[in-house]
Amino acid sequence: MLNEKWNELADVKDELSGRDWFMGTSGNLAIKVSGEPLQFLVTASGKDKRKRTDEDFLLVDEFGRPVGETHLKPSAETLLHVEIYRRTNAGCSLHVHTIDNNVISEIYGDRGEVSFQGQEIIKAFDKWDEDAVLKIPIIKNFAHIPTLAKEFSHHIHGDTGAVLIRNHGITVWGRNAFEAKKVLEASEFLFRYQLRLLEHKPFQLFKVV
Ligand SMILES: CSC[C@@H](O)[C@@H](O)C(=O)COP(=O)(O)O
Ligand SMILES: [Zn+2]
């Protein structure tokens, strides 16, 4: 089981790395291994996530503490992943810093959210109605991680979701690695689309969905 989950997360890491979503050692990934007691694999802190090694992940418990002896340090943002697994049935959570998600978080940060409507790809978030609206919350980037995790936890509703952290990055989760990746890719698609649109139609910025 552990091996299987390790390889699944390593494959996701390779894919996201192929998109160049781990600039400057940024980003962290997690996959649930067991629910009772809660244990999940999380990326080791500060590594170059483009490399595939035997020390990429470590197992942590419901408090984000390493399970067993290890010299590896869990991701600095492990507590955000803890909040997701404690509150939902998510099986995988992903955090990446991209230029697009940072710029979107800054443009819409004062509104506390960015909304999308009339976009086919919001179906990736299980929004199927023609006039459905997807709202992605944007939270302040508290340097104190327990404070950031607490603020983040207020926006965890359901087994699939996405939250932007202002001028920092995005954290997404899903029932499994496939879903989490789908939500992440769809979010980045929407961010790129919105930035392109603003280049051509700057007045769109003032349109409130
Ligand atoms: C140099 S990236 C900034 C980091 O502090 C953090 O935001 C990040 O995403 C990676 O931290 P990590 O501890 O490697 O999981
Ligand atoms: Zn980060």
PDB file of C-alpha atoms and ligand atoms in Angstrom:
ATOM      1  CA  MET A   1       0.000   0.000   0.000  1.00  0.00           C
ATOM      2  CA  LEU A   2       2.693   2.474   1.040  1.00  0.00           C
ATOM      3  CA  ASN A   3       4.731   1.600  -2.025  1.00  0.00           C
ATOM      4  CA  GLU A   4       1.730   1.978  -4.283  1.00  0.00           C
ATOM      5  CA  LYS A   5       0.892   5.416  -2.845  1.00  0.00           C
ATOM      6  CA  TRP A   6       4.545   6.471  -3.002  1.00  0.00           C
ATOM      7  CA  ASN A   7       4.722   5.644  -6.710  1.00  0.00           C
ATOM      8  CA  GLU A   8       1.394   7.331  -7.417  1.00  0.00           C
ATOM      9  CA  LEU A   9       2.573  10.562  -5.782  1.00  0.00           C
ATOM     10  CA  ALA A  10       5.984  10.319  -7.448  1.00  0.00           C
ATOM     11  CA  ASP A  11       4.233  10.058 -10.833  1.00  0.00           C
ATOM     12  CA  VAL A  12       2.108  13.125 -10.087  1.00  0.00           C
ATOM     13  CA  LYS A  13       5.250  14.978  -9.021  1.00  0.00           C
ATOM     14  CA  ASP A  14       6.958  14.068 -12.308  1.00  0.00           C
ATOM     15  CA  GLU A  15       3.970  15.296 -14.293  1.00  0.00           C
ATOM     16  CA  LEU A  16       3.708  18.616 -12.483  1.00  0.00           C
ATOM     17  CA  SER A  17       7.445  19.001 -12.765  1.00  0.00           C
ATOM     18  CA  GLY A  18       7.081  18.532 -16.528  1.00  0.00           C
ATOM     19  CA  ARG A  19       4.893  21.639 -16.476  1.00  0.00           C
ATOM     20  CA  ASP A  20       7.625  23.516 -14.581  1.00  0.00           C
ATOM     21  CA  TRP A  21       5.377  24.032 -11.568  1.00  0.00           C
ATOM     22  CA  PHE A  22       8.134  23.585  -8.938  1.00  0.00           C
ATOM     23  CA  MET A  23      10.266  26.679  -9.471  1.00  0.00           C
ATOM     24  CA  GLY A  24      12.866  27.431  -6.826  1.00  0.00           C
ATOM     25  CA  THR A  25      12.008  24.316  -4.731  1.00  0.00           C
ATOM     26  CA  SER A  26       8.444  25.645  -4.290  1.00  0.00           C
ATOM     27  CA  GLY A  27       5.424  23.359  -4.000  1.00  0.00           C
ATOM     28  CA  ASN A  28       4.448  20.397  -1.883  1.00  0.00           C
ATOM     29  CA  LEU A  29       2.336  17.306  -2.468  1.00  0.00           C
ATOM     30  CA  ALA A  30       0.566  14.791  -0.261  1.00  0.00           C
ATOM     31  CA  ILE A  31      -1.345  11.528  -0.616  1.00  0.00           C
ATOM     32  CA  LYS A  32      -3.382   9.763   2.046  1.00  0.00           C
ATOM     33  CA  VAL A  33      -2.199   6.303   3.042  1.00  0.00           C
ATOM     34  CA  SER A  34      -4.659   5.521   5.861  1.00  0.00           C
ATOM     35  CA  GLY A  35      -7.648   7.210   7.485  1.00  0.00           C
ATOM     36  CA  GLU A  36      -7.709   5.597  10.932  1.00  0.00           C
ATOM     37  CA  PRO A  37      -5.220   6.540  12.146  1.00  0.00           C
ATOM     38  CA  LEU A  38      -4.631   9.344   9.667  1.00  0.00           C
ATOM     39  CA  GLN A  39      -1.295   8.916   7.915  1.00  0.00           C
ATOM     40  CA  PHE A  40      -0.183  10.478   4.658  1.00  0.00           C
ATOM     41  CA  LEU A  41       2.913  10.831   2.548  1.00  0.00           C
ATOM     42  CA  VAL A  42       4.132  14.398   2.117  1.00  0.00           C
ATOM     43  CA  THR A  43       7.069  15.860   0.218  1.00  0.00           C
ATOM     44  CA  ALA A  44      10.240  16.435   2.217  1.00  0.00           C
ATOM     45  CA  SER A  45      10.931  20.135   2.776  1.00  0.00           C
ATOM     46  CA  GLY A  46      13.214  22.255   0.642  1.00  0.00           C
ATOM     47  CA  LYS A  47      13.981  19.672  -2.038  1.00  0.00           C
ATOM     48  CA  ASP A  48      14.246  20.217  -5.763  1.00  0.00           C
ATOM     49  CA  LYS A  49      10.917  18.600  -6.622  1.00  0.00           C
ATOM     50  CA  ARG A  50      12.001  18.078 -10.238  1.00  0.00           C
ATOM     51  CA  LYS A  51      14.293  15.239  -9.135  1.00  0.00           C
ATOM     52  CA  ARG A  52      12.960  11.743  -8.402  1.00  0.00           C
ATOM     53  CA  THR A  53      14.755  10.229  -5.401  1.00  0.00           C
ATOM     54  CA  ASP A  54      14.171   7.750  -2.548  1.00  0.00           C
ATOM     55  CA  GLU A  55      13.956  10.660  -0.132  1.00  0.00           C
ATOM     56  CA  ASP A  56      11.208  12.651  -1.830  1.00  0.00           C
ATOM     57  CA  PHE A  57       8.436  11.783   0.644  1.00  0.00           C
ATOM     58  CA  LEU A  58       7.975  10.821   4.262  1.00  0.00           C
ATOM     59  CA  LEU A  59       5.038   9.443   6.198  1.00  0.00           C
ATOM     60  CA  VAL A  60       3.400  11.796   8.711  1.00  0.00           C
ATOM     61  CA  ASP A  61       0.558  11.485  11.231  1.00  0.00           C
ATOM     62  CA  GLU A  62      -2.608  13.479  11.963  1.00  0.00           C
ATOM     63  CA  PHE A  63      -0.475  16.289  13.439  1.00  0.00           C
ATOM     64  CA  GLY A  64       1.957  16.349  10.526  1.00  0.00           C
ATOM     65  CA  ARG A  65       4.694  14.690  12.582  1.00  0.00           C
ATOM     66  CA  PRO A  66       6.972  12.093  10.997  1.00  0.00           C
ATOM     67  CA  VAL A  67       5.970   8.492  11.629  1.00  0.00           C
ATOM     68  CA  GLY A  68       9.122   6.646  12.746  1.00  0.00           C
ATOM     69  CA  GLU A  69      12.746   7.709  12.706  1.00  0.00           C
ATOM     70  CA  THR A  70      13.820   9.839   9.760  1.00  0.00           C
ATOM     71  CA  HIS A  71      16.282  12.598   9.023  1.00  0.00           C
ATOM     72  CA  LEU A  72      13.796  14.089   6.558  1.00  0.00           C
ATOM     73  CA  LYS A  73      11.778  17.180   7.423  1.00  0.00           C
ATOM     74  CA  PRO A  74       8.124  17.307   6.356  1.00  0.00           C
ATOM     75  CA  SER A  75       7.094  20.177   4.079  1.00  0.00           C
ATOM     76  CA  ALA A  76       6.868  23.525   5.869  1.00  0.00           C
ATOM     77  CA  GLU A  77       3.205  23.605   4.744  1.00  0.00           C
ATOM     78  CA  THR A  78       2.274  20.120   6.002  1.00  0.00           C
ATOM     79  CA  LEU A  79      -0.347  21.626   8.349  1.00  0.00           C
ATOM     80  CA  LEU A  80      -2.452  22.719   5.361  1.00  0.00           C
ATOM     81  CA  HIS A  81      -2.541  19.151   4.113  1.00  0.00           C
ATOM     82  CA  VAL A  82      -3.412  18.008   7.662  1.00  0.00           C
ATOM     83  CA  GLU A  83      -6.452  20.313   7.648  1.00  0.00           C
ATOM     84  CA  ILE A  84      -7.678  18.823   4.367  1.00  0.00           C
ATOM     85  CA  TYR A  85      -7.430  15.190   5.486  1.00  0.00           C
ATOM     86  CA  ARG A  86      -8.933  15.906   8.903  1.00  0.00           C
ATOM     87  CA  ARG A  87     -11.991  17.611   7.439  1.00  0.00           C
ATOM     88  CA  THR A  88     -12.729  15.688   4.234  1.00  0.00           C
ATOM     89  CA  ASN A  89     -12.458  12.336   2.511  1.00  0.00           C
ATOM     90  CA  ALA A  90      -9.839  13.714   0.142  1.00  0.00           C
ATOM     91  CA  GLY A  91      -7.116  11.302  -0.886  1.00  0.00           C
ATOM     92  CA  CYS A  92      -4.612  13.700  -2.420  1.00  0.00           C
ATOM     93  CA  SER A  93      -3.642  17.370  -2.038  1.00  0.00           C
ATOM     94  CA  LEU A  94      -1.326  19.442  -4.209  1.00  0.00           C
ATOM     95  CA  HIS A  95       0.269  22.860  -3.762  1.00  0.00           C
ATOM     96  CA  VAL A  96       2.097  24.729  -6.531  1.00  0.00           C
ATOM     97  CA  HIS A  97       3.403  28.232  -7.122  1.00  0.00           C
ATOM     98  CA  THR A  98       2.923  29.480 -10.669  1.00  0.00           C
ATOM     99  CA  ILE A  99       3.269  32.971 -12.092  1.00  0.00           C
ATOM    100  CA  ASP A 100      -0.360  32.790 -13.252  1.00  0.00           C
ATOM    101  CA  ASN A 101      -1.819  31.775  -9.888  1.00  0.00           C
ATOM    102  CA  ASN A 102       0.267  34.446  -8.134  1.00  0.00           C
ATOM    103  CA  VAL A 103      -0.824  37.230 -10.509  1.00  0.00           C
ATOM    104  CA  ILE A 104      -4.499  36.212 -10.303  1.00  0.00           C
ATOM    105  CA  SER A 105      -4.276  36.120  -6.490  1.00  0.00           C
ATOM    106  CA  GLU A 106      -2.885  39.657  -6.469  1.00  0.00           C
ATOM    107  CA  ILE A 107      -5.390  41.104  -8.963  1.00  0.00           C
ATOM    108  CA  TYR A 108      -8.409  39.630  -7.145  1.00  0.00           C
ATOM    109  CA  GLY A 109      -6.920  39.422  -3.619  1.00  0.00           C
ATOM    110  CA  ASP A 110      -8.827  42.416  -2.219  1.00  0.00           C
ATOM    111  CA  ARG A 111     -12.115  40.780  -3.292  1.00  0.00           C
ATOM    112  CA  GLY A 112     -11.199  37.621  -1.368  1.00  0.00           C
ATOM    113  CA  GLU A 113     -12.116  35.390  -4.304  1.00  0.00           C
ATOM    114  CA  VAL A 114     -11.994  34.995  -8.054  1.00  0.00           C
ATOM    115  CA  SER A 115     -15.086  33.798  -9.944  1.00  0.00           C
ATOM    116  CA  PHE A 116     -15.548  32.006 -13.227  1.00  0.00           C
ATOM    117  CA  GLN A 117     -18.764  31.511 -15.167  1.00  0.00           C
ATOM    118  CA  GLY A 118     -19.620  30.295 -18.653  1.00  0.00           C
ATOM    119  CA  GLN A 119     -16.430  28.284 -18.937  1.00  0.00           C
ATOM    120  CA  GLU A 120     -16.722  24.657 -20.046  1.00  0.00           C
ATOM    121  CA  ILE A 121     -13.778  23.618 -17.897  1.00  0.00           C
ATOM    122  CA  ILE A 122     -15.528  24.400 -14.592  1.00  0.00           C
ATOM    123  CA  LYS A 123     -17.120  20.972 -15.071  1.00  0.00           C
ATOM    124  CA  ALA A 124     -13.795  19.692 -13.721  1.00  0.00           C
ATOM    125  CA  PHE A 125     -15.068  21.092 -10.393  1.00  0.00           C
ATOM    126  CA  ASP A 126     -18.322  19.168 -10.739  1.00  0.00           C
ATOM    127  CA  LYS A 127     -20.204  22.284 -11.865  1.00  0.00           C
ATOM    128  CA  TRP A 128     -22.483  21.163 -14.662  1.00  0.00           C
ATOM    129  CA  ASP A 129     -25.209  23.851 -14.837  1.00  0.00           C
ATOM    130  CA  GLU A 130     -25.035  26.270 -17.728  1.00  0.00           C
ATOM    131  CA  ASP A 131     -25.014  29.278 -15.381  1.00  0.00           C
ATOM    132  CA  ALA A 132     -22.968  27.681 -12.592  1.00  0.00           C
ATOM    133  CA  VAL A 133     -20.351  29.898 -10.946  1.00  0.00           C
ATOM    134  CA  LEU A 134     -17.023  28.663  -9.662  1.00  0.00           C
ATOM    135  CA  LYS A 135     -15.583  30.747  -6.814  1.00  0.00           C
ATOM    136  CA  ILE A 136     -11.992  30.187  -5.719  1.00  0.00           C
ATOM    137  CA  PRO A 137     -11.243  31.848  -2.362  1.00  0.00           C
ATOM    138  CA  ILE A 138      -8.076  33.936  -1.928  1.00  0.00           C
ATOM    139  CA  ILE A 139      -6.556  34.081   1.544  1.00  0.00           C
ATOM    140  CA  LYS A 140      -3.777  36.185   3.040  1.00  0.00           C
ATOM    141  CA  ASN A 141      -0.323  34.635   3.016  1.00  0.00           C
ATOM    142  CA  PHE A 142       0.320  34.492   6.761  1.00  0.00           C
ATOM    143  CA  ALA A 143       3.992  33.662   7.395  1.00  0.00           C
ATOM    144  CA  HIS A 144       3.029  31.817  10.594  1.00  0.00           C
ATOM    145  CA  ILE A 145       1.991  28.445   9.215  1.00  0.00           C
ATOM    146  CA  PRO A 146      -0.465  27.459  11.995  1.00  0.00           C
ATOM    147  CA  THR A 147      -2.280  30.791  11.368  1.00  0.00           C
ATOM    148  CA  LEU A 148      -2.232  30.173   7.608  1.00  0.00           C
ATOM    149  CA  ALA A 149      -3.552  26.634   8.126  1.00  0.00           C
ATOM    150  CA  LYS A 150      -6.360  27.925  10.379  1.00  0.00           C
ATOM    151  CA  GLU A 151      -7.422  30.548   7.842  1.00  0.00           C
ATOM    152  CA  PHE A 152      -7.139  27.966   5.063  1.00  0.00           C
ATOM    153  CA  SER A 153      -9.329  25.511   7.002  1.00  0.00           C
ATOM    154  CA  HIS A 154     -12.301  27.917   6.828  1.00  0.00           C
ATOM    155  CA  HIS A 155     -12.403  27.345   3.075  1.00  0.00           C
ATOM    156  CA  ILE A 156     -12.362  23.563   3.062  1.00  0.00           C
ATOM    157  CA  HIS A 157     -15.848  22.453   2.050  1.00  0.00           C
ATOM    158  CA  GLY A 158     -16.106  19.004   0.548  1.00  0.00           C
ATOM    159  CA  ASP A 159     -13.791  16.372  -0.839  1.00  0.00           C
ATOM    160  CA  THR A 160     -12.701  18.494  -3.801  1.00  0.00           C
ATOM    161  CA  GLY A 161     -11.582  22.101  -3.667  1.00  0.00           C
ATOM    162  CA  ALA A 162      -9.076  24.846  -4.372  1.00  0.00           C
ATOM    163  CA  VAL A 163      -7.810  27.820  -2.376  1.00  0.00           C
ATOM    164  CA  LEU A 164      -5.450  30.546  -3.555  1.00  0.00           C
ATOM    165  CA  ILE A 165      -2.920  31.979  -1.120  1.00  0.00           C
ATOM    166  CA  ARG A 166      -2.157  35.566  -2.113  1.00  0.00           C
ATOM    167  CA  ASN A 167       1.181  35.994  -3.883  1.00  0.00           C
ATOM    168  CA  HIS A 168       2.106  32.499  -2.854  1.00  0.00           C
ATOM    169  CA  GLY A 169       0.294  29.738  -4.724  1.00  0.00           C
ATOM    170  CA  ILE A 170      -2.671  27.396  -4.874  1.00  0.00           C
ATOM    171  CA  THR A 171      -3.606  24.364  -2.815  1.00  0.00           C
ATOM    172  CA  VAL A 172      -6.086  21.884  -4.284  1.00  0.00           C
ATOM    173  CA  TRP A 173      -7.459  18.553  -3.166  1.00  0.00           C
ATOM    174  CA  GLY A 174      -9.557  15.731  -4.531  1.00  0.00           C
ATOM    175  CA  ARG A 175     -10.823  12.265  -3.677  1.00  0.00           C
ATOM    176  CA  ASN A 176      -7.726  10.808  -5.348  1.00  0.00           C
ATOM    177  CA  ALA A 177      -4.623  11.896  -7.250  1.00  0.00           C
ATOM    178  CA  PHE A 178      -6.471  11.949 -10.583  1.00  0.00           C
ATOM    179  CA  GLU A 179      -9.123  14.341  -9.236  1.00  0.00           C
ATOM    180  CA  ALA A 180      -6.673  16.606  -7.439  1.00  0.00           C
ATOM    181  CA  LYS A 181      -4.598  16.915 -10.604  1.00  0.00           C
ATOM    182  CA  LYS A 182      -7.706  17.579 -12.686  1.00  0.00           C
ATOM    183  CA  VAL A 183      -8.744  20.433 -10.367  1.00  0.00           C
ATOM    184  CA  LEU A 184      -5.230  21.862 -10.391  1.00  0.00           C
ATOM    185  CA  GLU A 185      -4.935  21.788 -14.182  1.00  0.00           C
ATOM    186  CA  ALA A 186      -8.420  23.262 -14.628  1.00  0.00           C
ATOM    187  CA  SER A 187      -7.593  26.065 -12.165  1.00  0.00           C
ATOM    188  CA  GLU A 188      -4.385  26.939 -13.963  1.00  0.00           C
ATOM    189  CA  PHE A 189      -6.269  26.862 -17.294  1.00  0.00           C
ATOM    190  CA  LEU A 190      -8.791  29.364 -15.924  1.00  0.00           C
ATOM    191  CA  PHE A 191      -6.080  31.620 -14.487  1.00  0.00           C
ATOM    192  CA  ARG A 192      -4.185  31.715 -17.789  1.00  0.00           C
ATOM    193  CA  TYR A 193      -7.436  32.344 -19.683  1.00  0.00           C
ATOM    194  CA  GLN A 194      -8.401  35.204 -17.358  1.00  0.00           C
ATOM    195  CA  LEU A 195      -4.988  36.853 -17.666  1.00  0.00           C
ATOM    196  CA  ARG A 196      -5.117  36.580 -21.471  1.00  0.00           C
ATOM    197  CA  LEU A 197      -8.622  38.004 -21.488  1.00  0.00           C
ATOM    198  CA  LEU A 198      -7.541  40.962 -19.351  1.00  0.00           C
ATOM    199  CA  GLU A 199      -4.810  41.731 -21.878  1.00  0.00           C
ATOM    200  CA  HIS A 200      -7.440  42.108 -24.578  1.00  0.00           C
ATOM    201  CA  LYS A 201     -10.404  43.351 -22.525  1.00  0.00           C
ATOM    202  CA  PRO A 202      -9.069  45.135 -19.440  1.00  0.00           C
ATOM    203  CA  PHE A 203     -12.600  46.287 -18.502  1.00  0.00           C
ATOM    204  CA  GLN A 204     -13.395  42.630 -17.704  1.00  0.00           C
ATOM    205  CA  LEU A 205     -11.645  43.255 -14.387  1.00  0.00           C
ATOM    206  CA  PHE A 206     -14.624  45.296 -13.224  1.00  0.00           C
ATOM    207  CA  LYS A 207     -17.185  42.671 -14.174  1.00  0.00           C
ATOM    208  CA  VAL A 208     -18.377  41.037 -10.970  1.00  0.00           C
ATOM    209  CA  VAL A 209     -19.852  37.572 -11.438  1.00  0.00           C
TER     210      VAL A 209
HETATM  211  C1  LIG B   1      11.114  28.453  -1.698  1.00  0.00           C
HETATM  212  S1  LIG B   1       9.411  28.145  -1.904  1.00  0.00           S
HETATM  213  C2  LIG B   1       8.635  28.704  -0.493  1.00  0.00           C
HETATM  214  C3  LIG B   1       8.291  27.652   0.523  1.00  0.00           C
HETATM  215  O1  LIG B   1       8.341  28.326   1.754  1.00  0.00           O
HETATM  216  C4  LIG B   1       6.910  27.056   0.400  1.00  0.00           C
HETATM  217  O2  LIG B   1       5.951  28.011   0.084  1.00  0.00           O
HETATM  218  C5  LIG B   1       6.798  25.881  -0.519  1.00  0.00           C
HETATM  219  O3  LIG B   1       5.874  25.768  -1.290  1.00  0.00           O
HETATM  220  C6  LIG B   1       7.777  24.777  -0.410  1.00  0.00           C
HETATM  221  O4  LIG B   1       8.137  24.498   0.916  1.00  0.00           O
HETATM  222  P1  LIG B   1       8.503  23.003   1.346  1.00  0.00           P
HETATM  223  O5  LIG B   1       8.891  23.111   2.793  1.00  0.00           O
HETATM  224  O6  LIG B   1       9.629  22.545   0.449  1.00  0.00           O
HETATM  225  O7  LIG B   1       7.252  22.196   1.127  1.00  0.00           O
HETATM  226 ZN    ZN B   2       4.240  27.215  -0.960  1.00  0.00          ZN
END
